[in-house]
Each structure stands twice: as C-alpha cells, then as structure tokens.
CSV table of C-alpha atoms and ligand atoms in Angstrom, one decimal:
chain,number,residue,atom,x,y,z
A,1,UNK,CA,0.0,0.0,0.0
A,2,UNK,CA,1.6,3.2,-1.3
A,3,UNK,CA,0.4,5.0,2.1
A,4,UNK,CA,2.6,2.9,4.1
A,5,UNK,CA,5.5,4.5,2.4
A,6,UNK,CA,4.4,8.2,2.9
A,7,UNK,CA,6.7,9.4,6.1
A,8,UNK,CA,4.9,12.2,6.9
A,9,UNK,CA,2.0,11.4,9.5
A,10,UNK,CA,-0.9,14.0,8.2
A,11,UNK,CA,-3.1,12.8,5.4
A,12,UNK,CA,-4.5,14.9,2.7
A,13,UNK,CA,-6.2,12.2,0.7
A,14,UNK,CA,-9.4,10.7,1.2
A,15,UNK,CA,-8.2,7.0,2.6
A,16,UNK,CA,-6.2,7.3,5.3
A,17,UNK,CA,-4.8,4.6,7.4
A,18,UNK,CA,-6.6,3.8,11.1
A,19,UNK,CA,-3.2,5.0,12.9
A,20,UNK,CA,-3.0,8.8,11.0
A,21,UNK,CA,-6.9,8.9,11.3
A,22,UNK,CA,-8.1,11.4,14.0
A,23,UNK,CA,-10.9,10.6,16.1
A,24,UNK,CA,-14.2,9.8,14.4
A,25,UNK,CA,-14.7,6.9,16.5
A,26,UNK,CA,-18.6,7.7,17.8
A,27,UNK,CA,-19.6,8.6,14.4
A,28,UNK,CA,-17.7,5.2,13.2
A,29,UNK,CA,-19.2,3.5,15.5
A,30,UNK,CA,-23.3,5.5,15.2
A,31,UNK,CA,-22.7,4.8,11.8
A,32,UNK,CA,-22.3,1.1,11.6
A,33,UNK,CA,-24.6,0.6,13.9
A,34,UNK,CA,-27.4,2.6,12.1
A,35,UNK,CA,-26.2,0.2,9.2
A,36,UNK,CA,-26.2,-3.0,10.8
A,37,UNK,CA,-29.9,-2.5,12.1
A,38,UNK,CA,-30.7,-1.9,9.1
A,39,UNK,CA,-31.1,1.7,8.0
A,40,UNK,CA,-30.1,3.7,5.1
A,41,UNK,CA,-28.1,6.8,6.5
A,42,UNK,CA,-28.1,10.4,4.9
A,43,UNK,CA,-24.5,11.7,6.3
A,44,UNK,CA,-24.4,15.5,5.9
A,45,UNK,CA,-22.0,17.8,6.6
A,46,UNK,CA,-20.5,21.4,5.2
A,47,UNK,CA,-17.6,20.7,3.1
A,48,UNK,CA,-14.1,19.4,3.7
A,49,UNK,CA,-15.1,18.4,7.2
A,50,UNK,CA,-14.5,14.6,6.6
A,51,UNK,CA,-17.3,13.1,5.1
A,52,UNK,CA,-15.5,10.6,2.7
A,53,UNK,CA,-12.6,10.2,4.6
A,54,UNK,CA,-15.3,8.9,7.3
A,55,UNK,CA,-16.9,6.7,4.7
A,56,UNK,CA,-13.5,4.5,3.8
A,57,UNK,CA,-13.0,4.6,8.0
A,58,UNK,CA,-15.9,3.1,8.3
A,59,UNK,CA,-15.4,0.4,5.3
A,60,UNK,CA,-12.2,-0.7,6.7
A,61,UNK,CA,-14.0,-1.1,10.1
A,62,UNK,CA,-13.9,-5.0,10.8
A,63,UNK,CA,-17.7,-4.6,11.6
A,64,UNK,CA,-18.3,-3.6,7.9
A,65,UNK,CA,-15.0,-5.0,6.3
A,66,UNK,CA,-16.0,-8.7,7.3
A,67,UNK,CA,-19.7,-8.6,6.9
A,68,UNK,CA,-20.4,-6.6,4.0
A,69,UNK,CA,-19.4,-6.1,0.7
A,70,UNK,CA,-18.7,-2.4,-0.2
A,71,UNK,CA,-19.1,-0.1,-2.8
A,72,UNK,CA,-18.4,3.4,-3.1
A,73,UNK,CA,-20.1,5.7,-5.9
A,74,UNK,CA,-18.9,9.4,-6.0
A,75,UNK,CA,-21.5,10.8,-8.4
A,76,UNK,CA,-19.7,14.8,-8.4
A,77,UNK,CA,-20.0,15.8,-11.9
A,78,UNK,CA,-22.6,14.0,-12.9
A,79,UNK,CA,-25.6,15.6,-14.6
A,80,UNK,CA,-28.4,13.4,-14.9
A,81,UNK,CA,-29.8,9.8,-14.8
A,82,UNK,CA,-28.0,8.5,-17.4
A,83,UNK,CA,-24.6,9.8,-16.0
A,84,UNK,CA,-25.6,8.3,-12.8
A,85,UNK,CA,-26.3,4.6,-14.8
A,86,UNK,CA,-23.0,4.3,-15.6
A,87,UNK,CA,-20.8,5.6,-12.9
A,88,UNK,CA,-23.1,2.8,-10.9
A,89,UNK,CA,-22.4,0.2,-13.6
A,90,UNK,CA,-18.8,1.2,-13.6
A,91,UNK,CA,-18.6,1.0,-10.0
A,92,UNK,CA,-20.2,-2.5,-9.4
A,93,UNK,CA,-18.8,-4.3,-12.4
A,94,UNK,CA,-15.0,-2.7,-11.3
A,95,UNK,CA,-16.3,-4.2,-7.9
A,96,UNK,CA,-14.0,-7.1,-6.5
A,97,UNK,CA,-17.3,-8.6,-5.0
A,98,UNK,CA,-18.4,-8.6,-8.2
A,99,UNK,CA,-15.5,-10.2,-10.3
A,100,UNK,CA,-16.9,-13.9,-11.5
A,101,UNK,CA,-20.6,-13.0,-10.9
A,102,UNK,CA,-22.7,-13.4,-13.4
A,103,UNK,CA,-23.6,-10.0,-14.3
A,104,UNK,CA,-20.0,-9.8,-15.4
A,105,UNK,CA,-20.3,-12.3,-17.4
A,106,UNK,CA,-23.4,-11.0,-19.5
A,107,UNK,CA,-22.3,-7.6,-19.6
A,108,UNK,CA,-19.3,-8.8,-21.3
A,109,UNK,CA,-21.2,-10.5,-23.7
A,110,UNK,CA,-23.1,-7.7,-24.0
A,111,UNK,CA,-20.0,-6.1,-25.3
A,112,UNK,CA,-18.8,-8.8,-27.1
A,113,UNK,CA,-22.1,-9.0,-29.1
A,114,UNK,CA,-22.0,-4.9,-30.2
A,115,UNK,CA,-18.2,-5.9,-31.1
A,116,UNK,CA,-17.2,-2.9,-28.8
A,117,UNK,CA,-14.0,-1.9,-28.5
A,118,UNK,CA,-12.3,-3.8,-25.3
A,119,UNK,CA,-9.7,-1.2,-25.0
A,120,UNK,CA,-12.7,1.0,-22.9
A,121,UNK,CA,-13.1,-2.5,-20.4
A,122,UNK,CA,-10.7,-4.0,-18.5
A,123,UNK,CA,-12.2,-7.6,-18.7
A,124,UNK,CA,-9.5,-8.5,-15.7
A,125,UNK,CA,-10.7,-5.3,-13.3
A,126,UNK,CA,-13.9,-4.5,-14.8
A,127,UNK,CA,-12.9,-1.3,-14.7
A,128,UNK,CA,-14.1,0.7,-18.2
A,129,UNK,CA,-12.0,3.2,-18.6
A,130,UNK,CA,-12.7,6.8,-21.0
A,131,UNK,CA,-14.2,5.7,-24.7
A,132,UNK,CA,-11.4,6.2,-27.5
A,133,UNK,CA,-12.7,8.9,-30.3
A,134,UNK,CA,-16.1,8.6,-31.9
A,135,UNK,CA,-17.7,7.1,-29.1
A,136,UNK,CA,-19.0,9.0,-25.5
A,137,UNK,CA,-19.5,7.3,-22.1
A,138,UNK,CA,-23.3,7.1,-23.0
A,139,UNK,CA,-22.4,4.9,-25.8
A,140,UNK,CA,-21.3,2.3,-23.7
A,141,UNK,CA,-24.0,-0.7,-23.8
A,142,UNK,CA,-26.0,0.0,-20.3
A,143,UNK,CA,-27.5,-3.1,-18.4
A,144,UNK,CA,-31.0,-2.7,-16.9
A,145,UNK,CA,-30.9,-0.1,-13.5
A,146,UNK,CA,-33.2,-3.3,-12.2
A,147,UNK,CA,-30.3,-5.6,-13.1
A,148,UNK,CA,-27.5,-3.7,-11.2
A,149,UNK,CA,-30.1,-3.5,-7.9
A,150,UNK,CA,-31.1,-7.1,-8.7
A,151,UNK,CA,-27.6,-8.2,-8.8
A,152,UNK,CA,-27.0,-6.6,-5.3
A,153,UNK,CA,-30.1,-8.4,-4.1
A,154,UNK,CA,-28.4,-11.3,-4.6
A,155,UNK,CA,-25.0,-11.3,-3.4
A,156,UNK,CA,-23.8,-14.0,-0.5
A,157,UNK,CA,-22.7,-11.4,1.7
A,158,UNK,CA,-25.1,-8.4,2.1
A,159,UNK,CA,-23.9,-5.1,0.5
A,160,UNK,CA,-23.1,-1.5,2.1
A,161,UNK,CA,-23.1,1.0,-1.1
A,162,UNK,CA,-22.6,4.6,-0.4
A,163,UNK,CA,-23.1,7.7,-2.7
A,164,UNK,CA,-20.9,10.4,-2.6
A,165,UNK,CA,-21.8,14.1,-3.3
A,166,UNK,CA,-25.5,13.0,-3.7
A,167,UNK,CA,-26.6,16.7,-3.3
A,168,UNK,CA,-25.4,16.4,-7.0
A,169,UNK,CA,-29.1,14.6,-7.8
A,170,UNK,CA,-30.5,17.7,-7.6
A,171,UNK,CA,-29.4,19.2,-10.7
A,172,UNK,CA,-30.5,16.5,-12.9
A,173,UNK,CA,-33.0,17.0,-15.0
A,174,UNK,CA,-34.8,13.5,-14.2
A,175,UNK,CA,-36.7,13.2,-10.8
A,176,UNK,CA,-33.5,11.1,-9.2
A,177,UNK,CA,-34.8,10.4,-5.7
A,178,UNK,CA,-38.5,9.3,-6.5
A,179,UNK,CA,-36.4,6.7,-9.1
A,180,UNK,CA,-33.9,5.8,-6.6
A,181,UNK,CA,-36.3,5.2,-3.8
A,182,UNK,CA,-38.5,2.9,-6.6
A,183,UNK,CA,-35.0,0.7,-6.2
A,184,UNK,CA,-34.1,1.0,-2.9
A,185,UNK,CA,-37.3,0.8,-1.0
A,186,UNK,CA,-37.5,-3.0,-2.0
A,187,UNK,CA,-33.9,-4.0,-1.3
A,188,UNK,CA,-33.1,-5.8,1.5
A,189,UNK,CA,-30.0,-7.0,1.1
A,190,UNK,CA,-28.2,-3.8,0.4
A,191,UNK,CA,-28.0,-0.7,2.7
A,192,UNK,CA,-27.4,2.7,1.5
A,193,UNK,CA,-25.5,6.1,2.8
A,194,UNK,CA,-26.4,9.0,0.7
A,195,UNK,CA,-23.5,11.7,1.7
A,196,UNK,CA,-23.3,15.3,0.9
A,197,UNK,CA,-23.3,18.8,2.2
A,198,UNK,CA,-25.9,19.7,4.1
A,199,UNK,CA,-27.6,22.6,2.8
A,200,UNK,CA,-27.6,21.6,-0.7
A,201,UNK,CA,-28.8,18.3,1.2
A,202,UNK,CA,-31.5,20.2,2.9
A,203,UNK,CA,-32.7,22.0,-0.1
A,204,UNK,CA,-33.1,18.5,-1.7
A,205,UNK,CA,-35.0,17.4,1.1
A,206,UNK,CA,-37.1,20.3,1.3
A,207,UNK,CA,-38.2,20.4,-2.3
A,208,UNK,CA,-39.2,16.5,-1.9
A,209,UNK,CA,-41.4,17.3,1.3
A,210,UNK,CA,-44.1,15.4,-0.6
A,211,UNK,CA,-42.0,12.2,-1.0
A,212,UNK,CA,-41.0,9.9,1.5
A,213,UNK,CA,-37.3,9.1,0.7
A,214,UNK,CA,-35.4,10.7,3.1
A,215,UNK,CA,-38.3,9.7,5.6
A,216,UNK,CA,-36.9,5.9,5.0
A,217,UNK,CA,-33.3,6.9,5.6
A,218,UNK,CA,-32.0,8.6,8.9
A,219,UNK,CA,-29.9,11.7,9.1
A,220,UNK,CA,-26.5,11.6,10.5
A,221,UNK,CA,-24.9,15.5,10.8
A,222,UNK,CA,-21.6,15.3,10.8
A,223,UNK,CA,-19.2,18.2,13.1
A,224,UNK,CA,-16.1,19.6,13.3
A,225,UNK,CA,-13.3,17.1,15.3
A,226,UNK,CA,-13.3,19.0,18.3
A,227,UNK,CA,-10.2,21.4,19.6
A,228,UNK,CA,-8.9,19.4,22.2
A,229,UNK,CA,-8.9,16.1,20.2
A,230,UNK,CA,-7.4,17.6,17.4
A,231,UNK,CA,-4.7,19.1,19.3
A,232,UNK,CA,-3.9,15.4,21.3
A,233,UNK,CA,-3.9,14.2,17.8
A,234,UNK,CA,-1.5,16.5,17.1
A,235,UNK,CA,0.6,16.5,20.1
A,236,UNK,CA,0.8,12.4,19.7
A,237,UNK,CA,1.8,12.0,15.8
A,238,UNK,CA,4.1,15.1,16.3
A,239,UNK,CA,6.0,13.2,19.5
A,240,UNK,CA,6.0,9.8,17.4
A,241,UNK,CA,8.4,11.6,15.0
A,242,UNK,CA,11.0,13.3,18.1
A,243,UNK,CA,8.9,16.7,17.0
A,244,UNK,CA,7.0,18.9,19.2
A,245,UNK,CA,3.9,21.5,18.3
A,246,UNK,CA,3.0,24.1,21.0
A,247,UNK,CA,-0.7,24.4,22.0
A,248,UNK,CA,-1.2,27.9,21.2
A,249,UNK,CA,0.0,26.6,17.9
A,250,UNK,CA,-3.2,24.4,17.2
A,251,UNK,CA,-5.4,26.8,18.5
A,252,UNK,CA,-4.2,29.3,16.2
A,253,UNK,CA,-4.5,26.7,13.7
A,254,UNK,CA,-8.0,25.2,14.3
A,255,UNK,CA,-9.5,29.0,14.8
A,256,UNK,CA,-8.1,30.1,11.7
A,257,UNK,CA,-10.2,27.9,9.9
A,258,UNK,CA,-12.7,27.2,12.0
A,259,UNK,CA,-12.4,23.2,12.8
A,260,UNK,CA,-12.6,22.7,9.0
A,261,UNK,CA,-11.0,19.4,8.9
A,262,UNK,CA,-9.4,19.2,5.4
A,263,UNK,CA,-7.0,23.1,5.9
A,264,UNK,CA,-6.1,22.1,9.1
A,265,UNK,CA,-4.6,18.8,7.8
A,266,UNK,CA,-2.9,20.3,4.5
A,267,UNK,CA,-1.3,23.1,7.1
A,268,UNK,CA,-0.1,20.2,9.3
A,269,UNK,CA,1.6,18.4,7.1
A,270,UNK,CA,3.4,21.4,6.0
A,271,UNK,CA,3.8,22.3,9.5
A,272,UNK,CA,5.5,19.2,10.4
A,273,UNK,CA,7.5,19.0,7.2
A,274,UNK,CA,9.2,23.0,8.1
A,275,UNK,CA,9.8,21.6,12.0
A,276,UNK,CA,13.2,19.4,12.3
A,277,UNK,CA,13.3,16.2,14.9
A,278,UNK,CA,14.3,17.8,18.4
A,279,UNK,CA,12.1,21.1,17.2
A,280,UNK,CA,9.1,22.5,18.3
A,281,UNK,CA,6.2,23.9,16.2
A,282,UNK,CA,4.7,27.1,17.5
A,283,UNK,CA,2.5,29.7,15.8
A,284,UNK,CA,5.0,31.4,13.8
A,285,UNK,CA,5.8,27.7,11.9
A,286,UNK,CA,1.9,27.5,11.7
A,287,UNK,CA,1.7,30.8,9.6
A,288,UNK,CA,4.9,29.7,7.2
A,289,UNK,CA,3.3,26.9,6.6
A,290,UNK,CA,-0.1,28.9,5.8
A,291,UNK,CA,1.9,30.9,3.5
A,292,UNK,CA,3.3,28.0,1.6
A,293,UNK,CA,0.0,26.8,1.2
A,294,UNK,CA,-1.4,30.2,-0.5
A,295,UNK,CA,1.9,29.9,-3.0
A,296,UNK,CA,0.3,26.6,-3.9
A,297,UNK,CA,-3.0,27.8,-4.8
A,298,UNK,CA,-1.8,31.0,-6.2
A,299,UNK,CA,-2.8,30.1,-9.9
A,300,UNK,CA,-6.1,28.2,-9.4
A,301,UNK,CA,-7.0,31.7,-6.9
A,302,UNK,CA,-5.9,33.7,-9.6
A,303,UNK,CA,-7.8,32.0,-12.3
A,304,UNK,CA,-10.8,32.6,-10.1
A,305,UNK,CA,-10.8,36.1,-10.1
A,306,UNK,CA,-10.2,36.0,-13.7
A,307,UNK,CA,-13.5,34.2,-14.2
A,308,UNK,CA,-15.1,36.8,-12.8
A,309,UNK,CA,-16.3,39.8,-15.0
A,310,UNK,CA,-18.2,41.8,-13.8
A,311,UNK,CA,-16.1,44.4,-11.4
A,312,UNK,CA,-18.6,45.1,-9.1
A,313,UNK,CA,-19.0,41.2,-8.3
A,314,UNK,CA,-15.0,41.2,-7.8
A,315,UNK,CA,-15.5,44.2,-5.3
A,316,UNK,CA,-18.1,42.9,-3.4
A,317,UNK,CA,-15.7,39.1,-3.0
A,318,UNK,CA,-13.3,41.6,-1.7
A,319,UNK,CA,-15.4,43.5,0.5
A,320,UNK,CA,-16.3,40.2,2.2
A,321,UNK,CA,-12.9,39.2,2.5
A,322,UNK,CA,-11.7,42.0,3.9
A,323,UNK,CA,-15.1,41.8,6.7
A,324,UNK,CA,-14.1,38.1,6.9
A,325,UNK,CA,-17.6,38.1,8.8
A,326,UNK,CA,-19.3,40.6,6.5
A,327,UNK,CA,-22.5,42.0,7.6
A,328,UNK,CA,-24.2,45.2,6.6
A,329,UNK,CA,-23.1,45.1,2.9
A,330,UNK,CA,-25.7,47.1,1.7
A,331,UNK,CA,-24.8,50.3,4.2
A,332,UNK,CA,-23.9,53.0,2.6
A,333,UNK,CA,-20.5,53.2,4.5
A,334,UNK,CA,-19.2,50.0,3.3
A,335,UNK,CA,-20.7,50.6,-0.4
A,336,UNK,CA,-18.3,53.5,-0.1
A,337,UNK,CA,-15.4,52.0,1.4
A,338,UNK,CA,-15.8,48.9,-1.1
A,339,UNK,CA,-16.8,50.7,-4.2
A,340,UNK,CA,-20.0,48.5,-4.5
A,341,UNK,CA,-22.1,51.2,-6.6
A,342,UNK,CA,-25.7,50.7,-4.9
A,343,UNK,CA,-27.5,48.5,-2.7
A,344,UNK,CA,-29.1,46.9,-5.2
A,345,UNK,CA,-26.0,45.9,-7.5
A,346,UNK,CA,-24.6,44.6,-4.2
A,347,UNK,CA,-27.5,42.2,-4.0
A,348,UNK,CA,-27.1,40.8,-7.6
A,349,UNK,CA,-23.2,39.9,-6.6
A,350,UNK,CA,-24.4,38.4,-3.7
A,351,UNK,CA,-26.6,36.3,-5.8
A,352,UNK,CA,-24.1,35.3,-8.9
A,353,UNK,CA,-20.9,34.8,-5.9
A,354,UNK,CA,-23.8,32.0,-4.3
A,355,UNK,CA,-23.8,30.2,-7.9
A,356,UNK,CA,-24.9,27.1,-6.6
A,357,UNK,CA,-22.2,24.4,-8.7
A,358,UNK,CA,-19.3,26.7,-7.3
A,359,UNK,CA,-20.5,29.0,-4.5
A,360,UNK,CA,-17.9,31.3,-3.5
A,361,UNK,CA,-19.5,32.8,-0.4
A,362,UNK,CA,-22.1,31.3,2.3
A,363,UNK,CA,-24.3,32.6,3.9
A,364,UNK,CA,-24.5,32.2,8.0
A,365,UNK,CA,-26.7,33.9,9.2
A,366,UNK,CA,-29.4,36.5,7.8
A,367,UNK,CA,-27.5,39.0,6.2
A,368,UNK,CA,-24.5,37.9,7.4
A,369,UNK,CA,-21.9,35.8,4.6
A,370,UNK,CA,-18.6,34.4,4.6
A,371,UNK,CA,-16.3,33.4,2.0
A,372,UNK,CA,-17.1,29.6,0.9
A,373,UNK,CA,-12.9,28.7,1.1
A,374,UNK,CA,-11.1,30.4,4.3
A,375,UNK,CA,-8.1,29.7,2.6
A,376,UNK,CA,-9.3,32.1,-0.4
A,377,UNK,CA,-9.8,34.6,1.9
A,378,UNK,CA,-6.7,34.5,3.5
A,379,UNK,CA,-4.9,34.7,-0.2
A,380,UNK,CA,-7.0,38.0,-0.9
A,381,UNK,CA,-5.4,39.1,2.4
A,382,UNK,CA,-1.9,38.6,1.4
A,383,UNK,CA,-2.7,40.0,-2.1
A,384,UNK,CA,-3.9,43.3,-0.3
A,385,UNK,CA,-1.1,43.1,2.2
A,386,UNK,CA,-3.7,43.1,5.2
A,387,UNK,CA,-2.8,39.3,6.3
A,388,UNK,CA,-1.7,40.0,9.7
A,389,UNK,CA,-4.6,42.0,10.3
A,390,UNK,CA,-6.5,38.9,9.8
A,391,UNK,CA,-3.9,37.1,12.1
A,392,UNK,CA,-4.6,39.2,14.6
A,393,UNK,CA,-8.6,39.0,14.6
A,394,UNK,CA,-8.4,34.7,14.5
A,395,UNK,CA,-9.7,34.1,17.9
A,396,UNK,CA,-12.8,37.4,17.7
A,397,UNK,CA,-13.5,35.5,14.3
A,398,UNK,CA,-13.9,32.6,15.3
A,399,UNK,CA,-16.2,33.2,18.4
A,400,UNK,CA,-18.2,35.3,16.7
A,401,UNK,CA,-18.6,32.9,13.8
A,402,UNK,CA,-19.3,29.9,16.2
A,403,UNK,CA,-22.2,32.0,18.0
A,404,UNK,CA,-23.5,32.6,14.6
A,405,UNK,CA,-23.4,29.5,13.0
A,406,UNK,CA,-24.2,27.8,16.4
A,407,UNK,CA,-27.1,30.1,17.6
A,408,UNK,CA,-28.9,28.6,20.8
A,409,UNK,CA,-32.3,29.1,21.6
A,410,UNK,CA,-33.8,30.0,25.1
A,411,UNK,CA,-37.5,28.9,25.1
A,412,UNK,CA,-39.4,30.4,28.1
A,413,UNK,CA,-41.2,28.7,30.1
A,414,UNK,CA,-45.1,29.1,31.4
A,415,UNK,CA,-45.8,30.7,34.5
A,416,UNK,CA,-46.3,27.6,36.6
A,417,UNK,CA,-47.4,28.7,40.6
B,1,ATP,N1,-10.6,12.1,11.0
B,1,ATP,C1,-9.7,12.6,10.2
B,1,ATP,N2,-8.4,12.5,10.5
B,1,ATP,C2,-7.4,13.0,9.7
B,1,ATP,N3,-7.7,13.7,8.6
B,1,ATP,C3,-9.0,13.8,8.2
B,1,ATP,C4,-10.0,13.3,9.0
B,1,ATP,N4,-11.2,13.6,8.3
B,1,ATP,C5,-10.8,14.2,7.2
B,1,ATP,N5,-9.5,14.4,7.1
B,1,ATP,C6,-8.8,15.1,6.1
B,1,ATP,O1,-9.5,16.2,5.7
B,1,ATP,C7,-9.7,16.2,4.3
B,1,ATP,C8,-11.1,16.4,3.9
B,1,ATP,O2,-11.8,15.2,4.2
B,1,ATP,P1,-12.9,14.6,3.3
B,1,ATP,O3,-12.5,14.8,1.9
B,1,ATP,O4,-13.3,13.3,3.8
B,1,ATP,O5,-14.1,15.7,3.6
B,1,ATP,P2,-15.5,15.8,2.9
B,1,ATP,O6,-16.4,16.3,3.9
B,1,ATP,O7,-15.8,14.6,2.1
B,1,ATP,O8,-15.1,17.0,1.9
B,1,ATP,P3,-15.9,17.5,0.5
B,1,ATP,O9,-17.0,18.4,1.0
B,1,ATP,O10,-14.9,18.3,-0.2
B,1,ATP,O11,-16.4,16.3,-0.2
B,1,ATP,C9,-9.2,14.9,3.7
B,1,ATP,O12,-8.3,15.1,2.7
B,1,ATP,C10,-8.5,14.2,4.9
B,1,ATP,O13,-7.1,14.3,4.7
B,2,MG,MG1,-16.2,14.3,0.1
C-alpha cells in the first residue's frame, strides 16, 4: 500500500490509514450501527469536514469489512440519470465482490455482441476506462438499473453502497430520488449512505417534502473534530516523529479555519514538514506553513478572479474578505469604502458569488456571509497586504462565527405557581 511508504503522519487524501486517522470513532461507530440495524443513512456535513474520509473509516471497520461487501459511488459531476447509470455500472462491475458473478459475465457479452471496443473494459478489473474517439460514455452498452439492484439483491454477503456528493441529484433533470427510492425501498440485502453537504442536502430534502425518501433513511450530521482532540492528535503523531507542536500553535491553527478538517490537515503536514526532529512547532511555523499553502494555490486563486467579469462582483468578493464576517453590505459606508455602486447591485453579486455548482461565499446567518474557502480569503489578504490583520482578529473571528453559525435558543417557560 503506497500509504505505508508516505513518512509524513498528516493525510491529505481521502483514505487514510486507522493510525494517522483522527478521532471519528462515535460517528464510526453510530454509523455502523445505524447500518447494521438496518437503516439507510443520509451523512451530511459542510464541506471538507470529513465526510468521505469517514466513509472508507468506516469500510475498513472489521464490523463492515468482514460482513459486508462495499461499494463506493462518487457521483460529483454527474448531470443526470444517465450519467448516474454508468458511474453505478462502472462502480459495481469494477467491484472485486463482483468479479466472477454473473452479471460480469453478461455484460461482457453484451460487449462482445455490439463488437465494442475492449480497450474502454478491462475484462480483468472491470474497470471501463474513457471511450477512444467517436464514441461517448453514454455509448457504452447500459445493463438494466433493475439488473444492477437485482444483482446486489443477490449477493452471498449483504452489500453496504454509499453515494458520494449526492446533493449532485438535484441538478439532474430526471426526478433522481422518487427513481432511486422505486430501487431501494424494495432492497433488502443492500443498505445505502447517501452523503453530501448539508444545505444543498437540505434544499433537496425540502423540495421533496411530498416524498417519502429521506423519511426511509436517517440523518446523520456530521461536526467539526473538536479542539482538544485535534490538538492530542497532534501532540501524539508530532511526538511519534521526536517533534514537538505548541498548543497555542493548534489553537491558532483550528480557529483560523474554523475546525474545517481538510486546511487544518494540509497546514499540518506542512507544518510538520518545516519543523526538524528535536524542534518544536509554535505559531510562527503555523503561519509559514499557511503561506506555503497560499503559494500553492496562487494560480487556481488567480484563475478565479479571472472568471469573474463583472467588477462590481470582484469588489463585493473583496469586501467580504476584507469583513471576513461581513454583515451590513448594503450600508452606505461599506458601499463607499468597497466601491460597490448601490444597494441593489450589491445584491445581484451576492446572488451570482452564491452560484450554486461553485458558490464562492455562504451565507450564515441573515444577512451575514462568509467566503465559501477560508483559505481564499486569506490569499486575498496577502494579495492586499492586510494578512496579519486577519492574524490578529483569528480568535474574535472565530467566536463570533461559532455564535453565529451555532445560535442557541432560550425557550421560556409558562408561569407555573
Ligand atoms: N478524521 C480525520 N483524521 C485526519 N484527517 C482527516 C479526517 N477527516 C478528514 N480528514 C482530512 O480532511 C480532508 C477532507 O476530508 P474529506 O475529503 O473526507 O471531507 P469531505 O467532507 O468529504 O469534503 P468534501 O465536502 O470536499 O467532499 C481529507 O483530505 C483528509 O485528509
Ligand atoms: Mg467528500
């Protein structure tokens, strides 16, 4: 396993070993119970918190590992049924459970019938790899949806299949989840975790009010890893190595962006890269790191500007940046400040910056938006030479963004004499 050989202990890929693998170990352990008593599990979370990661945790569980047969489907970029078909197809026959089933078998003769070119299908792995000129994906021969399900019906051992980035359903043009649910309502061999973010998720949800499918699946929200584990997480894989990281260092750290999961980890292994054995990280390593990661992801930042025409949508981005918690944004002092033009050109940025397939801000609270990647805003920052400014605000930030994203509610009670 090529992971074995990597010598630095912080992960940036989805499938990381048990050892390098904070935490998660309710949530492993919710989830495969929820599974083995037989529910389907919507997992929802807000990006780059862990969901997939979680997902191949939980696969290489020995709960799951020896009992069920496993199949992940990562459906981002698909568009509509069809595309759905045969990233499923692909999956199951690419499946090792699968390998001298019969459904194998016929969909090789399938292919061998239409004298289709083997070169797209691996008759060893299964695996069908991009069509050669002249043909698309969509010309590949599909077997039956009701033969795919049917074949997971039937399987000796019973089957956990997961789809990945499921909000993606929404934007197909075919009615995904009443078709899905026809499947998956009668199975009962297989079990199924839909995963996505949650409000795309929610909106999903929301607009099928009418139809039961999430109603047969139950909701799992996933959090941020807390502080305090995070930082014993740290603290051990750091020692492990003859390195040492300071607290203050993974406070800093986890407040700058918020317990996101996936930043904290990239920053971390850069972290403990820049630190020699003996040496101990503090917050000062954390930001050099942070810096080395904004080099990275200086030409993919740039091209995102560059996508973006119109300047007032550029200036309100900034503007919200620059706020980092940005409230107000139709006041004419930060219209000024911001060069935003009116209040109501400032709402049609906010609309086109919330572009649903790649969102650049979020909206917290009513009013109240953030930008979508932290460590987008922190580039802008050193592009306008303001980043220790935004080093100095972390811990106010994050606070006030917890209490906003986190609000609690008081309900009063009767008068009771
Ligand atoms: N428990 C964990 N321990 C260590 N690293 C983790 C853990 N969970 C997630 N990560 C790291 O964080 C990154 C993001 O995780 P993952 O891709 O699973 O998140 P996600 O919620 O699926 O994100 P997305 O919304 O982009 O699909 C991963 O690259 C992984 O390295
Ligand atoms: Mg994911």
């Amino acid at each position: 396993m090529s992971d074995v050989l990597q010598t630095n202990p912080f992960f940036t890929g989805i499938q990381i070993p048990d050892e390098y693998f904070c935490d998660r170990q309710k949530e492993t352990e919710d989830l495969i119970a929820l599974v083995k008593n037989g529910n389907n599990v919507v997992l929802k979370a807000k990006r780059r918190i862990g969901k997939s990661s979680l997902i191949f945790h939980v696969f290489n569980h020995r709960a799951i590992k020896n009992d069920f047969n496993t199949l992940y489907v990562d459906i981002f970029g698909t568009k509509s049924l069809a595309d759905f078909h045969l990233t499923l197809q692909n999956k199951l026959l690419s499946a090792p459970f699968a390998k001298s089933a019969k459904i194998r078998r016929d969909f090789e003769a399938v292919l061998r019938s239409l004298s289709f070119s083997f070169g797209e299908y691996n008759p060893v792995t299964g695996a069908i790899s991009l069509p050669t000129i002249g043909t698309s994906p969509s010309q590949l021969p599909l077997l039956p949806m009701e033969d795919l399900f049917g074949f997971l019906e039937n399987t000796a051992k019973p089957n956990l299949v997961v789809f990945d980035e499921f909000q993606q359903i929404q934007y197909y043009p075919e009615r995904m989840a009443a078709i899905l649910r026809s499947f998956t309502q009668k199975m009962n061999n297989t079990k199924f975790i839909f995963s996505g973010s949650s409000s795309h998720l929610l909106t999903v949800t929301f607009q099928m009010a009418n139809q039961p499918f999430y109603k047969s699946a139950e909701s799992y929200q996933l959090g941020e890893l807390p502080e305090e584990t995070y930082y014993q997480f740290c603290r051990r894989l750091f020692k492990a190595h003859g390195k040492e990281i300071s607290e203050d260092a993974v406070q800093f750290l986890y407040e700058l962006f918020s317990g996101e999961t996936a930043p904290m980890q990239e920053t971390m292994n850069r972290t403990f890269s820049i630190v020699g054995r003996g040496q101990k990280a503090d917050i000062q390593i954390i930001k050099e790191a942070v810096n080395q990661l904004l080099t990275a992801r200086d030409a993919s930042f740039r091209e995102i500007l560059n996508r973006i025409e119109r300047e007032n949508v550029r200036n309100t981005l900034y503007c919200i940046a620059a706020l980092g918690i940005a409230d107000n944004l139709t006041s004419a002092p930060v219209i000024k400040r911001y060069k935003l033009n009116s209040a109501s050109s400032v709402q049609k940025s906010l609309l086109s910056l919330q572009d649903e397939n790649s969102p650049l801000i979020r909206k917290i609270a009513k009013g109240v938006y953030v930008l979508e990647d932290r460590l987008f805003e922190l580039w802008i920052a050193r592009e306008g030479n303001y980043l220790d400014y935004k080093y100095a605000a972390v811990h106010d930030r994050f606070v006030r963004q917890h209490a906003l994203e986190n609000p609690s509610f008081h309900p009063t009670a009767p008068l009771i004499d």
